[in-house]
PDB file of C-alpha atoms in Angstrom:
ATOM      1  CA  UNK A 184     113.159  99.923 100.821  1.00 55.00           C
ATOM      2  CA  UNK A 185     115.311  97.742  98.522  1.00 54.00           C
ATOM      3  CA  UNK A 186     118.048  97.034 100.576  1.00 75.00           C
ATOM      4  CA  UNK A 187     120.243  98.542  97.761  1.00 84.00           C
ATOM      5  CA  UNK A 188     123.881  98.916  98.248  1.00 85.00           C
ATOM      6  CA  UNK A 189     125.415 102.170  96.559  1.00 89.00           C
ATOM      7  CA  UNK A 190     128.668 100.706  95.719  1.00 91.00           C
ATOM      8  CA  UNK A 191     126.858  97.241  94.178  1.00 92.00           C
ATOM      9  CA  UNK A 192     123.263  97.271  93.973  1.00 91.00           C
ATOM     10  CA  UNK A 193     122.564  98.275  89.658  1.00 91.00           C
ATOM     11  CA  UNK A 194     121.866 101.720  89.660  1.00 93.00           C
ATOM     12  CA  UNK A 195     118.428 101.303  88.308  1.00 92.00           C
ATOM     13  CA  UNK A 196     117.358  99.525  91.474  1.00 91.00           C
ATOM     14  CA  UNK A 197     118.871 102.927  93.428  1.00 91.00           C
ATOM     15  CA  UNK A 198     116.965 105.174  90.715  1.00 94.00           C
ATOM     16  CA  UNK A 199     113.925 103.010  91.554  1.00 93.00           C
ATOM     17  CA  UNK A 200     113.987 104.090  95.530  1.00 92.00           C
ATOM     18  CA  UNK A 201     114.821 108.108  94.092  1.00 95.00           C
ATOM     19  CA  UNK A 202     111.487 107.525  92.007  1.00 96.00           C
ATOM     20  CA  UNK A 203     109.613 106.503  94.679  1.00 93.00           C
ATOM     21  CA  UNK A 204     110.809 108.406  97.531  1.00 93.00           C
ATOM     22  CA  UNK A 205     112.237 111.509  95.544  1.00 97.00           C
ATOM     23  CA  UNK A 206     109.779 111.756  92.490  1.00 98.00           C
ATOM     24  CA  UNK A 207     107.204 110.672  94.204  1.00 97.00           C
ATOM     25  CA  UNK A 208     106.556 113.280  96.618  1.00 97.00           C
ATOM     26  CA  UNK A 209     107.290 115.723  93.870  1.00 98.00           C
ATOM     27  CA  UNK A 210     104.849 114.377  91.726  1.00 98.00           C
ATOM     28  CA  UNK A 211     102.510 114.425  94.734  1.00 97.00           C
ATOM     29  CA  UNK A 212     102.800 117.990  95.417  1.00 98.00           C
ATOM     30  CA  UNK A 213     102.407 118.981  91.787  1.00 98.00           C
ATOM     31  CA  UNK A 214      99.089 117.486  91.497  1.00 98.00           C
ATOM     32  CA  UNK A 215      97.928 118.421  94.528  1.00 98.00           C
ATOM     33  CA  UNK A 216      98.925 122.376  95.078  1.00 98.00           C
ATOM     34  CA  UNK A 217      96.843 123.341  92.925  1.00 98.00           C
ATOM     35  CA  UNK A 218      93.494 122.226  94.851  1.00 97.00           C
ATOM     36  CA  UNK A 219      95.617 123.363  97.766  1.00 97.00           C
ATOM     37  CA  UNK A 220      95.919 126.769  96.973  1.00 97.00           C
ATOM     38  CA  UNK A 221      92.266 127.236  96.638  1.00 97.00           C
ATOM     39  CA  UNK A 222      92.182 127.487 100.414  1.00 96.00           C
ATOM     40  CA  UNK A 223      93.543 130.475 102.034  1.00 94.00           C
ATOM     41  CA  UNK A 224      95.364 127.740 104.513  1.00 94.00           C
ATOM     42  CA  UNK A 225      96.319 124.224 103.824  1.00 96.00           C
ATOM     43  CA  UNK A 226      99.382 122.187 104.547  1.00 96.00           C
ATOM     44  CA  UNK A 227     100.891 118.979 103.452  1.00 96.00           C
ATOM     45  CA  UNK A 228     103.027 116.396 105.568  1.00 96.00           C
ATOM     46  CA  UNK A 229     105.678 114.372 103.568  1.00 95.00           C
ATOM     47  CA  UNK A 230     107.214 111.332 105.404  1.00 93.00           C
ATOM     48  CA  UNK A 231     110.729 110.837 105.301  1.00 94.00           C
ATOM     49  CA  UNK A 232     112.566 109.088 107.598  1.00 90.00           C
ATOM     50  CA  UNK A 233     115.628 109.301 110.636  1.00 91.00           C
ATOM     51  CA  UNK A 234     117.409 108.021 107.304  1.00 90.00           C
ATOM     52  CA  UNK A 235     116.967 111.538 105.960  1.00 93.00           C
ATOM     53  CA  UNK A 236     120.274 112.532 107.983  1.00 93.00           C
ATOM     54  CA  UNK A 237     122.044 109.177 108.585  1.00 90.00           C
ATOM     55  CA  UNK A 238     123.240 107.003 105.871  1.00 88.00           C
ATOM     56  CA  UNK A 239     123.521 102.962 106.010  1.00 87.00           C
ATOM     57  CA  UNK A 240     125.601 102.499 102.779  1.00 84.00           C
ATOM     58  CA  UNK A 241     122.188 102.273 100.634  1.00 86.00           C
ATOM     59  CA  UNK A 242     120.054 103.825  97.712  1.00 89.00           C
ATOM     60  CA  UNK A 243     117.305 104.007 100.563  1.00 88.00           C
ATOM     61  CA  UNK A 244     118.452 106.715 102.691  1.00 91.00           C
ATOM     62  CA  UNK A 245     120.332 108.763  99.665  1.00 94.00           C
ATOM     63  CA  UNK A 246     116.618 108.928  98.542  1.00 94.00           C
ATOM     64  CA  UNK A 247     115.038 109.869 102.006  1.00 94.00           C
ATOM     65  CA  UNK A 248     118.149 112.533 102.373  1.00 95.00           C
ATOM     66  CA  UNK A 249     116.614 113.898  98.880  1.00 97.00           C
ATOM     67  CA  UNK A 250     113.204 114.198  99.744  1.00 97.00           C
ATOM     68  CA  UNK A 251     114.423 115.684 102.743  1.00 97.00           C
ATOM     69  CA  UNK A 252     115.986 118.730 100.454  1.00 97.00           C
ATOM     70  CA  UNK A 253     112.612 118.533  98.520  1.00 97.00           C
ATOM     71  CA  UNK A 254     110.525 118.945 101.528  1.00 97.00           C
ATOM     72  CA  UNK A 255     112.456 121.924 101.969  1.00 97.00           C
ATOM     73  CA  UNK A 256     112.488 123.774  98.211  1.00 97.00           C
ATOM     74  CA  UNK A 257     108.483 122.424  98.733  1.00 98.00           C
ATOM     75  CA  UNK A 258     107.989 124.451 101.678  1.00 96.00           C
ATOM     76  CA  UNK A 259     109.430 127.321 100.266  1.00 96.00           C
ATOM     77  CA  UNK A 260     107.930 127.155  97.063  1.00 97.00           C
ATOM     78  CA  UNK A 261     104.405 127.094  98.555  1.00 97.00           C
ATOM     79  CA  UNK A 262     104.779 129.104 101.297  1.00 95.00           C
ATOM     80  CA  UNK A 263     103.285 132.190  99.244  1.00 94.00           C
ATOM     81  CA  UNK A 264     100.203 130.382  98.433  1.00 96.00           C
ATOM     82  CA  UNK A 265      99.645 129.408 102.374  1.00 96.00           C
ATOM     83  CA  UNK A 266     100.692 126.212 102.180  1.00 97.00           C
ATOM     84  CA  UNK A 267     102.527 124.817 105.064  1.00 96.00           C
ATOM     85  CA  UNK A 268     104.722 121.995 104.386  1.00 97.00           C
ATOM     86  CA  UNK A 269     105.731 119.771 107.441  1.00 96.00           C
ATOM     87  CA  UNK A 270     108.497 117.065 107.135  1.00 96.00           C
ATOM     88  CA  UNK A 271     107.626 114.036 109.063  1.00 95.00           C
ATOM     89  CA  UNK A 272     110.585 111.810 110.625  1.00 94.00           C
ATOM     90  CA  UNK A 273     109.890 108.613 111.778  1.00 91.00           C
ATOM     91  CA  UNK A 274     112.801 105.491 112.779  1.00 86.00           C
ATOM     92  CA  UNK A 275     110.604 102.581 113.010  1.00 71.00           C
ATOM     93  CA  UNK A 276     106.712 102.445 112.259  1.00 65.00           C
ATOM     94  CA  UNK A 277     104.607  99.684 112.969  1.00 55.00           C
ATOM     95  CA  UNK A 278     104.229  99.212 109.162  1.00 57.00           C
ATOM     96  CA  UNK A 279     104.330  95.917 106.835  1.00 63.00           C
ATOM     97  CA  UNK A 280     107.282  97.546 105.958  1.00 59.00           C
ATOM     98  CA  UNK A 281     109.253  97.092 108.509  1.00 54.00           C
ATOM     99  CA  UNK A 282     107.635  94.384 110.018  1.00 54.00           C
ATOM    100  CA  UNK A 283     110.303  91.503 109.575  1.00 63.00           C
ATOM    101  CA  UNK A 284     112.650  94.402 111.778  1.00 66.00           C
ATOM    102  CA  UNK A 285     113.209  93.564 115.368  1.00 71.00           C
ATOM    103  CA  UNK A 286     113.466  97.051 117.215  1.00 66.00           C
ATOM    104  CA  UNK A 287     110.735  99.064 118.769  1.00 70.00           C
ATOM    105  CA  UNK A 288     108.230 100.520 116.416  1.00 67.00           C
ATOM    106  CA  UNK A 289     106.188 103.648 116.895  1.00 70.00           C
ATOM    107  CA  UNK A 290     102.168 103.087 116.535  1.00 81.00           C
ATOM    108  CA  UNK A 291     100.819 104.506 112.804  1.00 78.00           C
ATOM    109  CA  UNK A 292      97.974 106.318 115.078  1.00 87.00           C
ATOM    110  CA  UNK A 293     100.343 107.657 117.556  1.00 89.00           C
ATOM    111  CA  UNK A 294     102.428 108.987 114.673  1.00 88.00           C
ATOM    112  CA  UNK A 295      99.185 110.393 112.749  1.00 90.00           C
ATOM    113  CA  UNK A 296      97.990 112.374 115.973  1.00 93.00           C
ATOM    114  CA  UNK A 297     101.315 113.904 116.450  1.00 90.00           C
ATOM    115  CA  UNK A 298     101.445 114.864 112.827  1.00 93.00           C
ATOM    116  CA  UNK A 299      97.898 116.484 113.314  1.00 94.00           C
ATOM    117  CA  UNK A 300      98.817 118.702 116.015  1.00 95.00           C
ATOM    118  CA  UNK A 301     102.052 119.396 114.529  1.00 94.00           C
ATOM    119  CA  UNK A 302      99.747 120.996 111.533  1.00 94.00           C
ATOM    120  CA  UNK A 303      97.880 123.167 113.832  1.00 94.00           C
ATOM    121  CA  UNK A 304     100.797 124.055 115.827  1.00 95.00           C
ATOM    122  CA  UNK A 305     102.429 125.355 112.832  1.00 93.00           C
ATOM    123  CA  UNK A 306     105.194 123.266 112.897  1.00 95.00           C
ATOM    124  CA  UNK A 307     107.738 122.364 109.863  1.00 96.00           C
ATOM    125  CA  UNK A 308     108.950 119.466 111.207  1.00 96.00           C
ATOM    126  CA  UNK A 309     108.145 116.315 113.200  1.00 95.00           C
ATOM    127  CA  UNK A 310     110.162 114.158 114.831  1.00 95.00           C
ATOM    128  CA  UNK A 311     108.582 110.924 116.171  1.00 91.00           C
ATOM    129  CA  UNK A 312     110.612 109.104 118.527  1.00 90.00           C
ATOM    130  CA  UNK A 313     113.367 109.413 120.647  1.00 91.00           C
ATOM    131  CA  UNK A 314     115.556 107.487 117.908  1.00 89.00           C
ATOM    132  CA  UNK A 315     114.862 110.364 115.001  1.00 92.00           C
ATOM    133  CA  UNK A 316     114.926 113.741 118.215  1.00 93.00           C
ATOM    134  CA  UNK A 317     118.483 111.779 118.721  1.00 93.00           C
ATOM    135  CA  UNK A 318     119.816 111.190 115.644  1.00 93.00           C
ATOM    136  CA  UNK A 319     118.745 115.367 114.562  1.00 94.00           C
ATOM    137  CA  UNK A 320     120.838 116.757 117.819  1.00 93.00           C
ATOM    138  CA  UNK A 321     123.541 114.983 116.476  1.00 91.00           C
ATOM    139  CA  UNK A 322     123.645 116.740 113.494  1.00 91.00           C
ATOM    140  CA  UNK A 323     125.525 119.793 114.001  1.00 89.00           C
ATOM    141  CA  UNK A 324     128.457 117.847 116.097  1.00 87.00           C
ATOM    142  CA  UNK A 325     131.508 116.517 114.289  1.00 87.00           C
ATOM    143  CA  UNK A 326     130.643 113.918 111.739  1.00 85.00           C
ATOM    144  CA  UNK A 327     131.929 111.221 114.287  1.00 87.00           C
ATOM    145  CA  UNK A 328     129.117 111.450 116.480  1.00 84.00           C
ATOM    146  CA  UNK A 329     126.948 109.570 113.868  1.00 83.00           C
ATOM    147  CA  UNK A 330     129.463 107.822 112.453  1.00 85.00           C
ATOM    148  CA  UNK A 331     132.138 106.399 114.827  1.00 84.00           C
ATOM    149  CA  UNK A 332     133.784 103.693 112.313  1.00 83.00           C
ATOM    150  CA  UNK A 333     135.098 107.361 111.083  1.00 84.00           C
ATOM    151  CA  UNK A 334     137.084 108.435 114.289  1.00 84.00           C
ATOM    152  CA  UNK A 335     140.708 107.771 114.133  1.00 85.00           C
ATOM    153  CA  UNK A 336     142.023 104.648 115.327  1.00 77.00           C
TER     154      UNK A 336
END
């Protein structure tokens, strides 16, 4: 999370966040379906973020937004060998990440055990807190709703 503005910030520093975020979960999943499709079930939980839908002005969430869209060609393209993919969306974790942040932050084990029965429930997606099920309602209202500095005047 570089804090990179789109309009500013030198675009390596954005292409660093798509390696990490993007690439990175790409490169993850290549490696590991293999091994994965010697079970007849397995499943795999990327973490992306509220960010995924709602955009700050920074190279962060255009990379969350893309793993997002990965998660999903991912879950298609492994669906045949019985791998479930399940997108995990989170706001605020209790994580040295985000630890100089001053908002609520969900617990790493509450987040884990939710992503664990998520996995045996079957489910493709996750969403963590109340921040992330908010944001995702939103989604499918008129851009305003998650953007107000958009409405007219």
């Amino acid at each position: 999370m570089l804090a990179t503005p789109v309009l500013t910030a030198p675009l390596p520093e954005i292409r660093d966040e798509l390696e990490t975020n993007l690439f990175g979960i790409i490169r993850v999943a290549r490696a590991f379906a293999p091994v994965l499709a010697e079970h007849p079930v397995s499943s795999m939980v990327n973490v992306l973020s509220v960010l995924s839908w709602l955009a700050l002005r920074g190279g962060y969430e255009i990379s969350k937004s893309a793993a997002w869209s990965a998660t999903n060609s991912l879950r298609v393209a492994l669906r045949e060998q019985g791998t479930m993919v399940t997108a995990l969306h989170v706001a605020y974790m209790d994580t040295e990440m985000v630890g100089g942040f001053d908002a609520p932050k969900a617990d790493p084990a509450g987040i884990a055990a939710q992503s664990a029965d998520a996995i045996i429930a079957g489910d493709f997606e996750i969403l963590a807190d109340d921040t992330t099920r908010a944001v995702k309602a939103q989604l499918s209202e008129n851009l305003t709703a998650l953007y107000s500095q958009l409405a007219p005047a």
